[in-house]
Amino acid sequence: PMTIRAAIVGYGNLGKSVEKLIRAQPDMDLVGIFSRRSELGTDTPVFPAASAADHAQDIDVLFLCLGSATDIPEQAPGYARHFTTVDTYDNHHLIPDHYATMDAAARQGGNVAMISTGWDPGLFSLNRTLASALFPDAQQNTFWGKGLSQGHSDAVRRVPGVRRGVQYTIPNEEAIVEAKAGRGAEISATSAHVRECYVVADEADHAAIREAITTMPDYFAPYDTTVHFISDEVFERDHQGMPHGGHVVTSGDLGGSRSSVEFVLELESNPDFTAASQVAYGRAAARLKAEGKTGAFTVLEVAPYLLSPVALEELIRRDV
Ligand SMILES: NC(=O)C1=CN([C@@H]2O[C@H](COP(=O)(O)OP(=O)(O)OC[C@H]3O[C@@H](n4cnc5c(N)ncnc54)[C@H](OP(=O)(O)O)[C@@H]3O)[C@@H](O)[C@H]2O)C=CC1
Ligand SMILES: N[C@@H](C[C@H]1CC(C(=O)O)=NO1)C(=O)O
């Protein structure tokens, strides 16, 4: 099997987790990290993000660990022209647009662009498609949290005046019980979750920041959203962990019998788990590229064995 030469762009929560997990792979070497900053406090080689294209010949797969709110739309197509890329783009409403843009960019460079990996989108997408395909009339609901959404936290941090920010997603627990019992038809993501933001910012900016967050399309406008302003000390004390998790609950009738399917995640670290998914899909992206494939792929189009460092023959013996 090939040794995959990997690199990272964007050394934030996700980038640090991807670095840690690439090091744990038997078939991957970490070539370097591309960053806007020069001092990252890691012994991995660091290069200016602007110089990434100069290194394209040394890299089989580039992990885009950028924010989805603005970085990915602005930067990802440029990387896809020079590299096979893997991203965790999670603004669901705009994923079809992202797919088309990345497909064109990747094909231009003869590369693969593996998009929207992670857990939602990502593993939850896989389970939503798999579970709903089993039932003629599936009832399906997705729940997240209670936990820290990195995508929503990134979106909060991009609001002018926000110095530090996080967002917690809180599900209505009764809604989860109802969905598990097959009574989820009236339950929607926006009715079943509230969003709580914690922000450090100057008092003079509070009103404008609250308005910008609560009216933000896709991320917050459809939800009951609350913005709390806190001090830097309280932020430091109370908002360091990034746990998360969720459920995809699917049920229905199968010609007279009822069945239900539940896919549950409990994550001590959202970045670490997201990185685990992104790294596995990075393996698949490098293999698809090596097979001569080009263009964009979502997790729905990737055969599961491509995710594993274990040979297919062994997987058939072990897992089938
Ligand atoms: N699909 C899924 O299940 C999941 C998806 N995600 C996605 O991962 C994304 C990244 O999350 P996270 O790592 O927590 O975000 P961070 O804010 O911690 O990191 C983003 C990184 O992007 C780089 N960057 C590039 N341009 C800019 C810019 N203009 N301003 C700020 N940073 C910039 C920075 O790296 P540097 O300074 O080194 O250049 C920064 O550290 C989220 O936005 C979310 O959409 C996260 C979890 C789950
Ligand atoms: N993409 C999410 C992963 C899950 C969490 C989530 C939410 O809390 O709204 N939606 O999808 C993230 O960035 O953490």
XYZ file of C-alpha atoms and ligand atoms in Angstrom:
382
model
C 0.000 0.000 0.000
C 1.119 3.567 -0.735
C 2.574 5.875 1.911
C 0.407 8.976 1.711
C 2.244 12.325 1.944
C -0.161 14.610 3.841
C -0.206 18.301 4.703
C -2.514 20.643 6.615
C -3.683 24.199 5.969
C -5.121 26.064 8.956
C -3.722 25.328 12.410
C -6.775 25.856 14.622
C -8.723 23.361 16.723
C -9.254 20.995 13.781
C -5.748 21.468 12.319
C -4.109 20.524 15.631
C -6.266 17.374 15.886
C -5.533 16.392 12.272
C -1.791 16.792 12.937
C -2.071 14.477 15.969
C -4.104 11.867 14.085
C -1.980 11.835 10.908
C 0.959 10.943 13.128
C -1.023 7.906 14.384
C -1.593 6.501 10.864
C 0.567 3.576 9.645
C 0.384 4.731 6.014
C 0.736 8.513 6.267
C 3.633 10.975 6.542
C 3.014 14.581 7.622
C 4.982 16.790 5.207
C 4.075 20.142 6.791
C 1.552 22.751 7.928
C 0.579 25.816 5.896
C -0.431 28.740 8.086
C -0.930 32.500 7.976
C 1.278 32.572 11.104
C 4.950 31.577 11.346
C 5.205 30.436 14.996
C 2.830 27.521 15.726
C 4.616 25.777 18.623
C 4.901 22.445 16.794
C 7.933 20.524 15.483
C 6.110 19.852 12.199
C 7.629 21.992 9.388
C 5.588 25.206 8.923
C 5.264 27.056 5.598
C 3.432 30.255 4.685
C -0.108 29.420 3.450
C 0.529 31.702 0.460
C 3.387 29.435 -0.708
C 1.354 26.174 -0.660
C 1.304 25.671 -4.458
C 5.134 25.543 -4.508
C 4.962 22.306 -2.485
C 2.252 20.556 -4.554
C 4.628 17.927 -5.994
C 5.585 16.745 -2.475
C 2.017 16.300 -1.216
C -0.605 13.616 -2.047
C -3.437 15.065 0.058
C -3.997 18.481 1.641
C -6.277 18.689 4.676
C -8.240 21.948 4.627
C -8.738 22.782 8.312
C -10.177 26.225 7.611
C -13.398 27.802 8.864
C -16.516 27.063 6.838
C -18.239 30.401 7.375
C -15.852 32.348 5.109
C -12.454 30.639 4.658
C -13.594 27.547 2.730
C -15.722 29.419 0.157
C -12.913 31.929 -0.357
C -9.870 29.635 -0.287
C -10.778 25.974 -0.950
C -11.207 26.169 -4.774
C -7.737 27.703 -5.054
C -6.213 24.784 -3.172
C -8.226 22.217 -5.184
C -6.581 23.411 -8.389
C -3.141 22.415 -7.041
C -3.863 19.565 -4.585
C -6.124 16.661 -3.832
C -8.027 18.149 -0.879
C -10.271 17.051 2.000
C -12.525 19.533 3.757
C -15.196 19.499 6.491
C -17.380 22.178 4.937
C -20.593 22.194 6.938
C -22.927 24.970 5.775
C -25.505 22.387 4.634
C -27.603 24.840 2.631
C -24.621 25.699 0.385
C -23.070 22.219 0.030
C -24.490 21.714 -3.504
C -22.819 24.988 -4.570
C -19.572 23.954 -2.846
C -19.743 20.582 -4.652
C -20.018 22.255 -8.071
C -17.271 24.803 -7.383
C -14.836 22.206 -6.003
C -15.619 19.748 -8.808
C -14.672 22.327 -11.457
C -11.528 23.417 -9.585
C -10.350 19.860 -8.885
C -10.922 18.719 -12.491
C -8.937 21.739 -13.709
C -5.924 20.442 -11.762
C -6.564 16.723 -12.341
C -7.252 16.332 -8.598
C -9.842 14.850 -6.242
C -11.762 17.149 -3.863
C -13.310 15.200 -0.985
C -15.863 17.584 0.510
C -17.947 17.855 3.679
C -16.301 15.068 5.673
C -16.498 14.957 9.499
C -19.613 13.849 11.370
C -22.344 16.260 10.319
C -21.888 16.518 7.451
C -20.010 13.254 7.198
C -20.863 10.159 9.214
C -24.373 11.448 9.974
C -24.876 12.006 6.211
C -23.911 8.380 5.554
C -26.305 7.148 8.209
C -29.171 9.371 7.051
C -28.852 7.984 3.511
C -28.322 4.343 4.568
C -31.097 4.224 7.179
C -33.718 6.055 5.125
C -33.032 3.794 2.109
C -34.280 0.825 4.160
C -37.850 2.058 4.647
C -40.543 2.792 2.022
C -41.666 5.672 4.247
C -38.882 6.525 6.703
C -39.343 8.852 9.664
C -35.942 10.407 10.314
C -34.682 13.043 12.776
C -31.193 14.376 13.523
C -30.238 15.810 16.916
C -26.991 17.475 18.063
C -25.608 18.146 21.524
C -25.600 19.355 24.112
C -22.181 20.456 22.869
C -19.887 22.928 21.143
C -20.450 23.368 17.407
C -17.140 24.352 15.807
C -18.858 25.633 12.659
C -21.203 27.879 14.605
C -18.346 28.997 16.886
C -16.276 29.902 13.801
C -19.245 31.865 12.437
C -19.544 33.756 15.743
C -15.814 34.574 15.758
C -16.070 36.121 12.284
C -18.565 38.757 13.437
C -16.774 42.159 13.627
C -15.918 43.065 17.221
C -15.989 39.493 18.566
C -12.701 38.829 20.372
C -13.520 35.279 21.578
C -16.643 33.236 20.906
C -18.184 29.789 21.191
C -21.634 28.310 20.463
C -23.345 25.450 22.237
C -26.187 23.507 20.649
C -28.833 22.250 23.077
C -31.427 19.686 21.959
C -34.917 19.350 23.414
C -34.617 16.028 25.231
C -38.363 15.240 24.985
C -38.094 15.614 21.202
C -35.399 12.922 21.161
C -37.641 10.583 23.165
C -40.573 11.238 20.817
C -38.392 10.638 17.737
C -37.104 7.342 19.143
C -40.735 6.256 19.598
C -41.407 6.979 15.924
C -43.386 10.147 16.695
C -40.905 12.577 15.101
C -42.946 13.680 12.091
C -43.678 17.128 13.555
C -40.128 17.586 14.936
C -37.697 19.777 12.953
C -34.056 20.697 13.631
C -35.064 24.303 14.254
C -37.860 23.387 16.682
C -35.770 20.803 18.543
C -32.614 22.842 19.295
C -31.670 26.155 20.856
C -28.321 27.866 20.305
C -26.401 29.596 23.117
C -23.444 31.830 22.236
C -20.808 33.123 24.678
C -18.851 36.130 23.446
C -16.032 38.376 24.695
C -16.338 41.854 23.142
C -16.276 45.557 23.999
C -19.527 46.809 25.568
C -19.942 49.346 22.744
C -20.190 46.484 20.207
C -22.641 44.257 22.102
C -25.882 45.358 20.404
C -24.448 45.118 16.887
C -22.860 41.720 17.620
C -26.104 40.282 19.048
C -27.987 41.509 15.977
C -25.380 40.127 13.535
C -25.410 36.682 15.200
C -29.153 36.246 15.720
C -29.983 37.280 12.146
C -27.177 35.259 10.484
C -28.720 33.172 7.656
C -28.405 29.344 7.830
C -26.370 29.375 11.071
C -28.597 31.214 13.568
C -31.593 32.994 12.029
C -33.747 29.806 11.830
C -33.077 28.959 15.517
C -33.941 30.303 18.960
C -30.520 31.896 19.598
C -29.233 33.621 22.753
C -26.012 35.667 22.970
C -24.308 36.037 26.375
C -21.485 38.559 26.791
C -18.842 37.493 29.337
C -15.407 38.599 30.516
C -12.141 37.143 29.218
C -11.568 35.559 32.655
C -14.955 33.789 32.649
C -14.343 32.656 29.051
C -10.952 31.265 30.048
C -12.436 29.526 33.109
C -15.663 28.077 31.687
C -15.291 27.657 27.921
C -12.263 25.527 27.111
C -13.745 22.075 26.450
C -15.244 21.127 23.073
C -17.432 18.103 23.774
C -20.302 17.279 21.429
C -22.358 14.424 20.009
C -25.718 13.563 18.547
C -28.212 11.066 17.193
C -29.640 10.134 13.815
C -32.957 8.379 14.552
C -34.762 6.573 11.717
C -37.821 4.315 11.961
C -40.694 3.025 9.908
C -42.950 0.181 8.934
C -41.665 -2.738 6.877
C -44.842 -4.367 5.573
C -46.429 -4.807 8.980
C -43.476 -4.794 11.339
C -41.879 -1.720 12.876
C -38.090 -1.195 13.009
C -35.917 1.633 14.226
C -32.278 2.511 13.574
C -30.209 4.850 15.759
C -26.683 6.146 15.115
C -25.271 7.835 18.210
C -22.034 9.815 18.750
C -20.645 10.826 22.165
C -17.550 12.995 21.648
C -15.202 14.134 24.409
C -13.503 16.286 21.773
C -15.381 17.472 18.701
C -12.120 18.436 16.912
C -10.499 15.051 17.583
C -13.445 13.062 16.255
C -13.917 15.346 13.261
C -10.215 14.945 12.511
C -10.551 11.143 12.719
C -13.231 11.251 10.023
C -11.357 13.779 7.887
C -8.124 11.713 8.036
C -9.930 8.495 7.017
C -11.522 10.318 4.073
C -8.097 11.754 3.242
C -6.870 8.174 2.799
C -9.797 7.506 0.448
C -9.139 10.744 -1.488
C -5.463 9.840 -2.043
C -6.469 6.352 -3.217
C -9.147 7.674 -5.591
C -6.593 10.092 -7.043
C -4.067 7.247 -7.427
C -6.756 5.284 -9.332
C -6.972 8.231 -11.747
C -10.250 9.683 -10.461
C -10.763 13.480 -10.496
C -13.436 15.929 -9.322
C -15.520 16.331 -6.155
C -16.753 13.486 -3.942
C -19.019 13.457 -0.892
C -18.957 10.709 1.727
C -21.988 9.155 0.002
C -19.802 8.253 -3.012
C -16.912 6.561 -1.200
C -16.729 2.777 -0.776
C -16.101 2.163 2.955
C -13.042 -0.064 2.478
C -11.162 2.934 1.022
C -11.284 4.521 4.503
C -9.337 1.747 6.202
C -5.566 1.110 6.292
C -6.449 -2.623 6.461
C -6.463 -4.551 3.146
C -9.904 -5.343 1.683
C -9.306 -9.118 1.851
C -8.622 -8.805 5.578
C -11.654 -6.535 6.100
C -13.861 -9.137 4.403
C -12.549 -11.804 6.754
C -12.778 -9.585 9.857
C -15.818 -7.344 9.404
C -18.268 -8.794 6.892
N -18.331 18.336 9.252
C -18.204 18.314 10.558
O -18.705 17.401 11.254
C -17.431 19.382 11.269
C -16.941 20.490 10.585
N -16.157 21.425 11.238
C -15.666 22.582 10.479
O -14.303 22.829 10.803
C -14.082 24.241 10.746
C -12.838 24.642 11.503
O -13.110 24.542 12.886
P -11.989 25.016 13.929
O -10.703 24.305 13.650
O -12.615 24.872 15.281
O -11.794 26.568 13.578
P -10.577 27.506 14.052
O -11.090 28.890 14.026
O -9.973 26.937 15.305
O -9.473 27.323 12.897
C -9.676 27.860 11.622
C -8.291 28.121 11.047
O -8.417 28.638 9.739
C -7.235 29.401 9.439
N -7.620 30.620 8.754
C -7.421 30.866 7.435
N -7.875 32.067 7.094
C -8.393 32.610 8.233
C -9.005 33.859 8.539
N -9.196 34.802 7.596
N -9.397 34.104 9.812
C -9.221 33.163 10.768
N -8.651 31.951 10.548
C -8.238 31.697 9.283
C -6.545 29.716 10.743
O -5.333 28.989 10.732
P -3.906 29.767 10.686
O -3.999 30.891 11.666
O -2.915 28.690 11.077
O -3.722 30.244 9.276
C -7.494 29.169 11.802
O -6.810 28.608 12.867
C -15.375 24.838 11.280
O -15.595 26.121 10.704
C -16.442 23.824 10.855
O -17.142 24.313 9.744
C -15.824 21.284 12.575
C -16.324 20.216 13.300
C -17.206 19.211 12.697
N -20.552 20.775 11.767
C -20.743 20.716 13.211
C -20.936 19.258 13.604
C -22.384 19.061 13.991
C -22.727 19.884 15.231
C -23.851 20.694 14.773
C -24.569 21.657 15.645
O -24.250 21.687 16.854
O -25.434 22.386 15.081
N -24.084 20.487 13.511
O -23.279 19.569 12.960
C -19.552 21.368 13.934
O -18.909 22.229 13.301
O -19.312 21.065 15.112
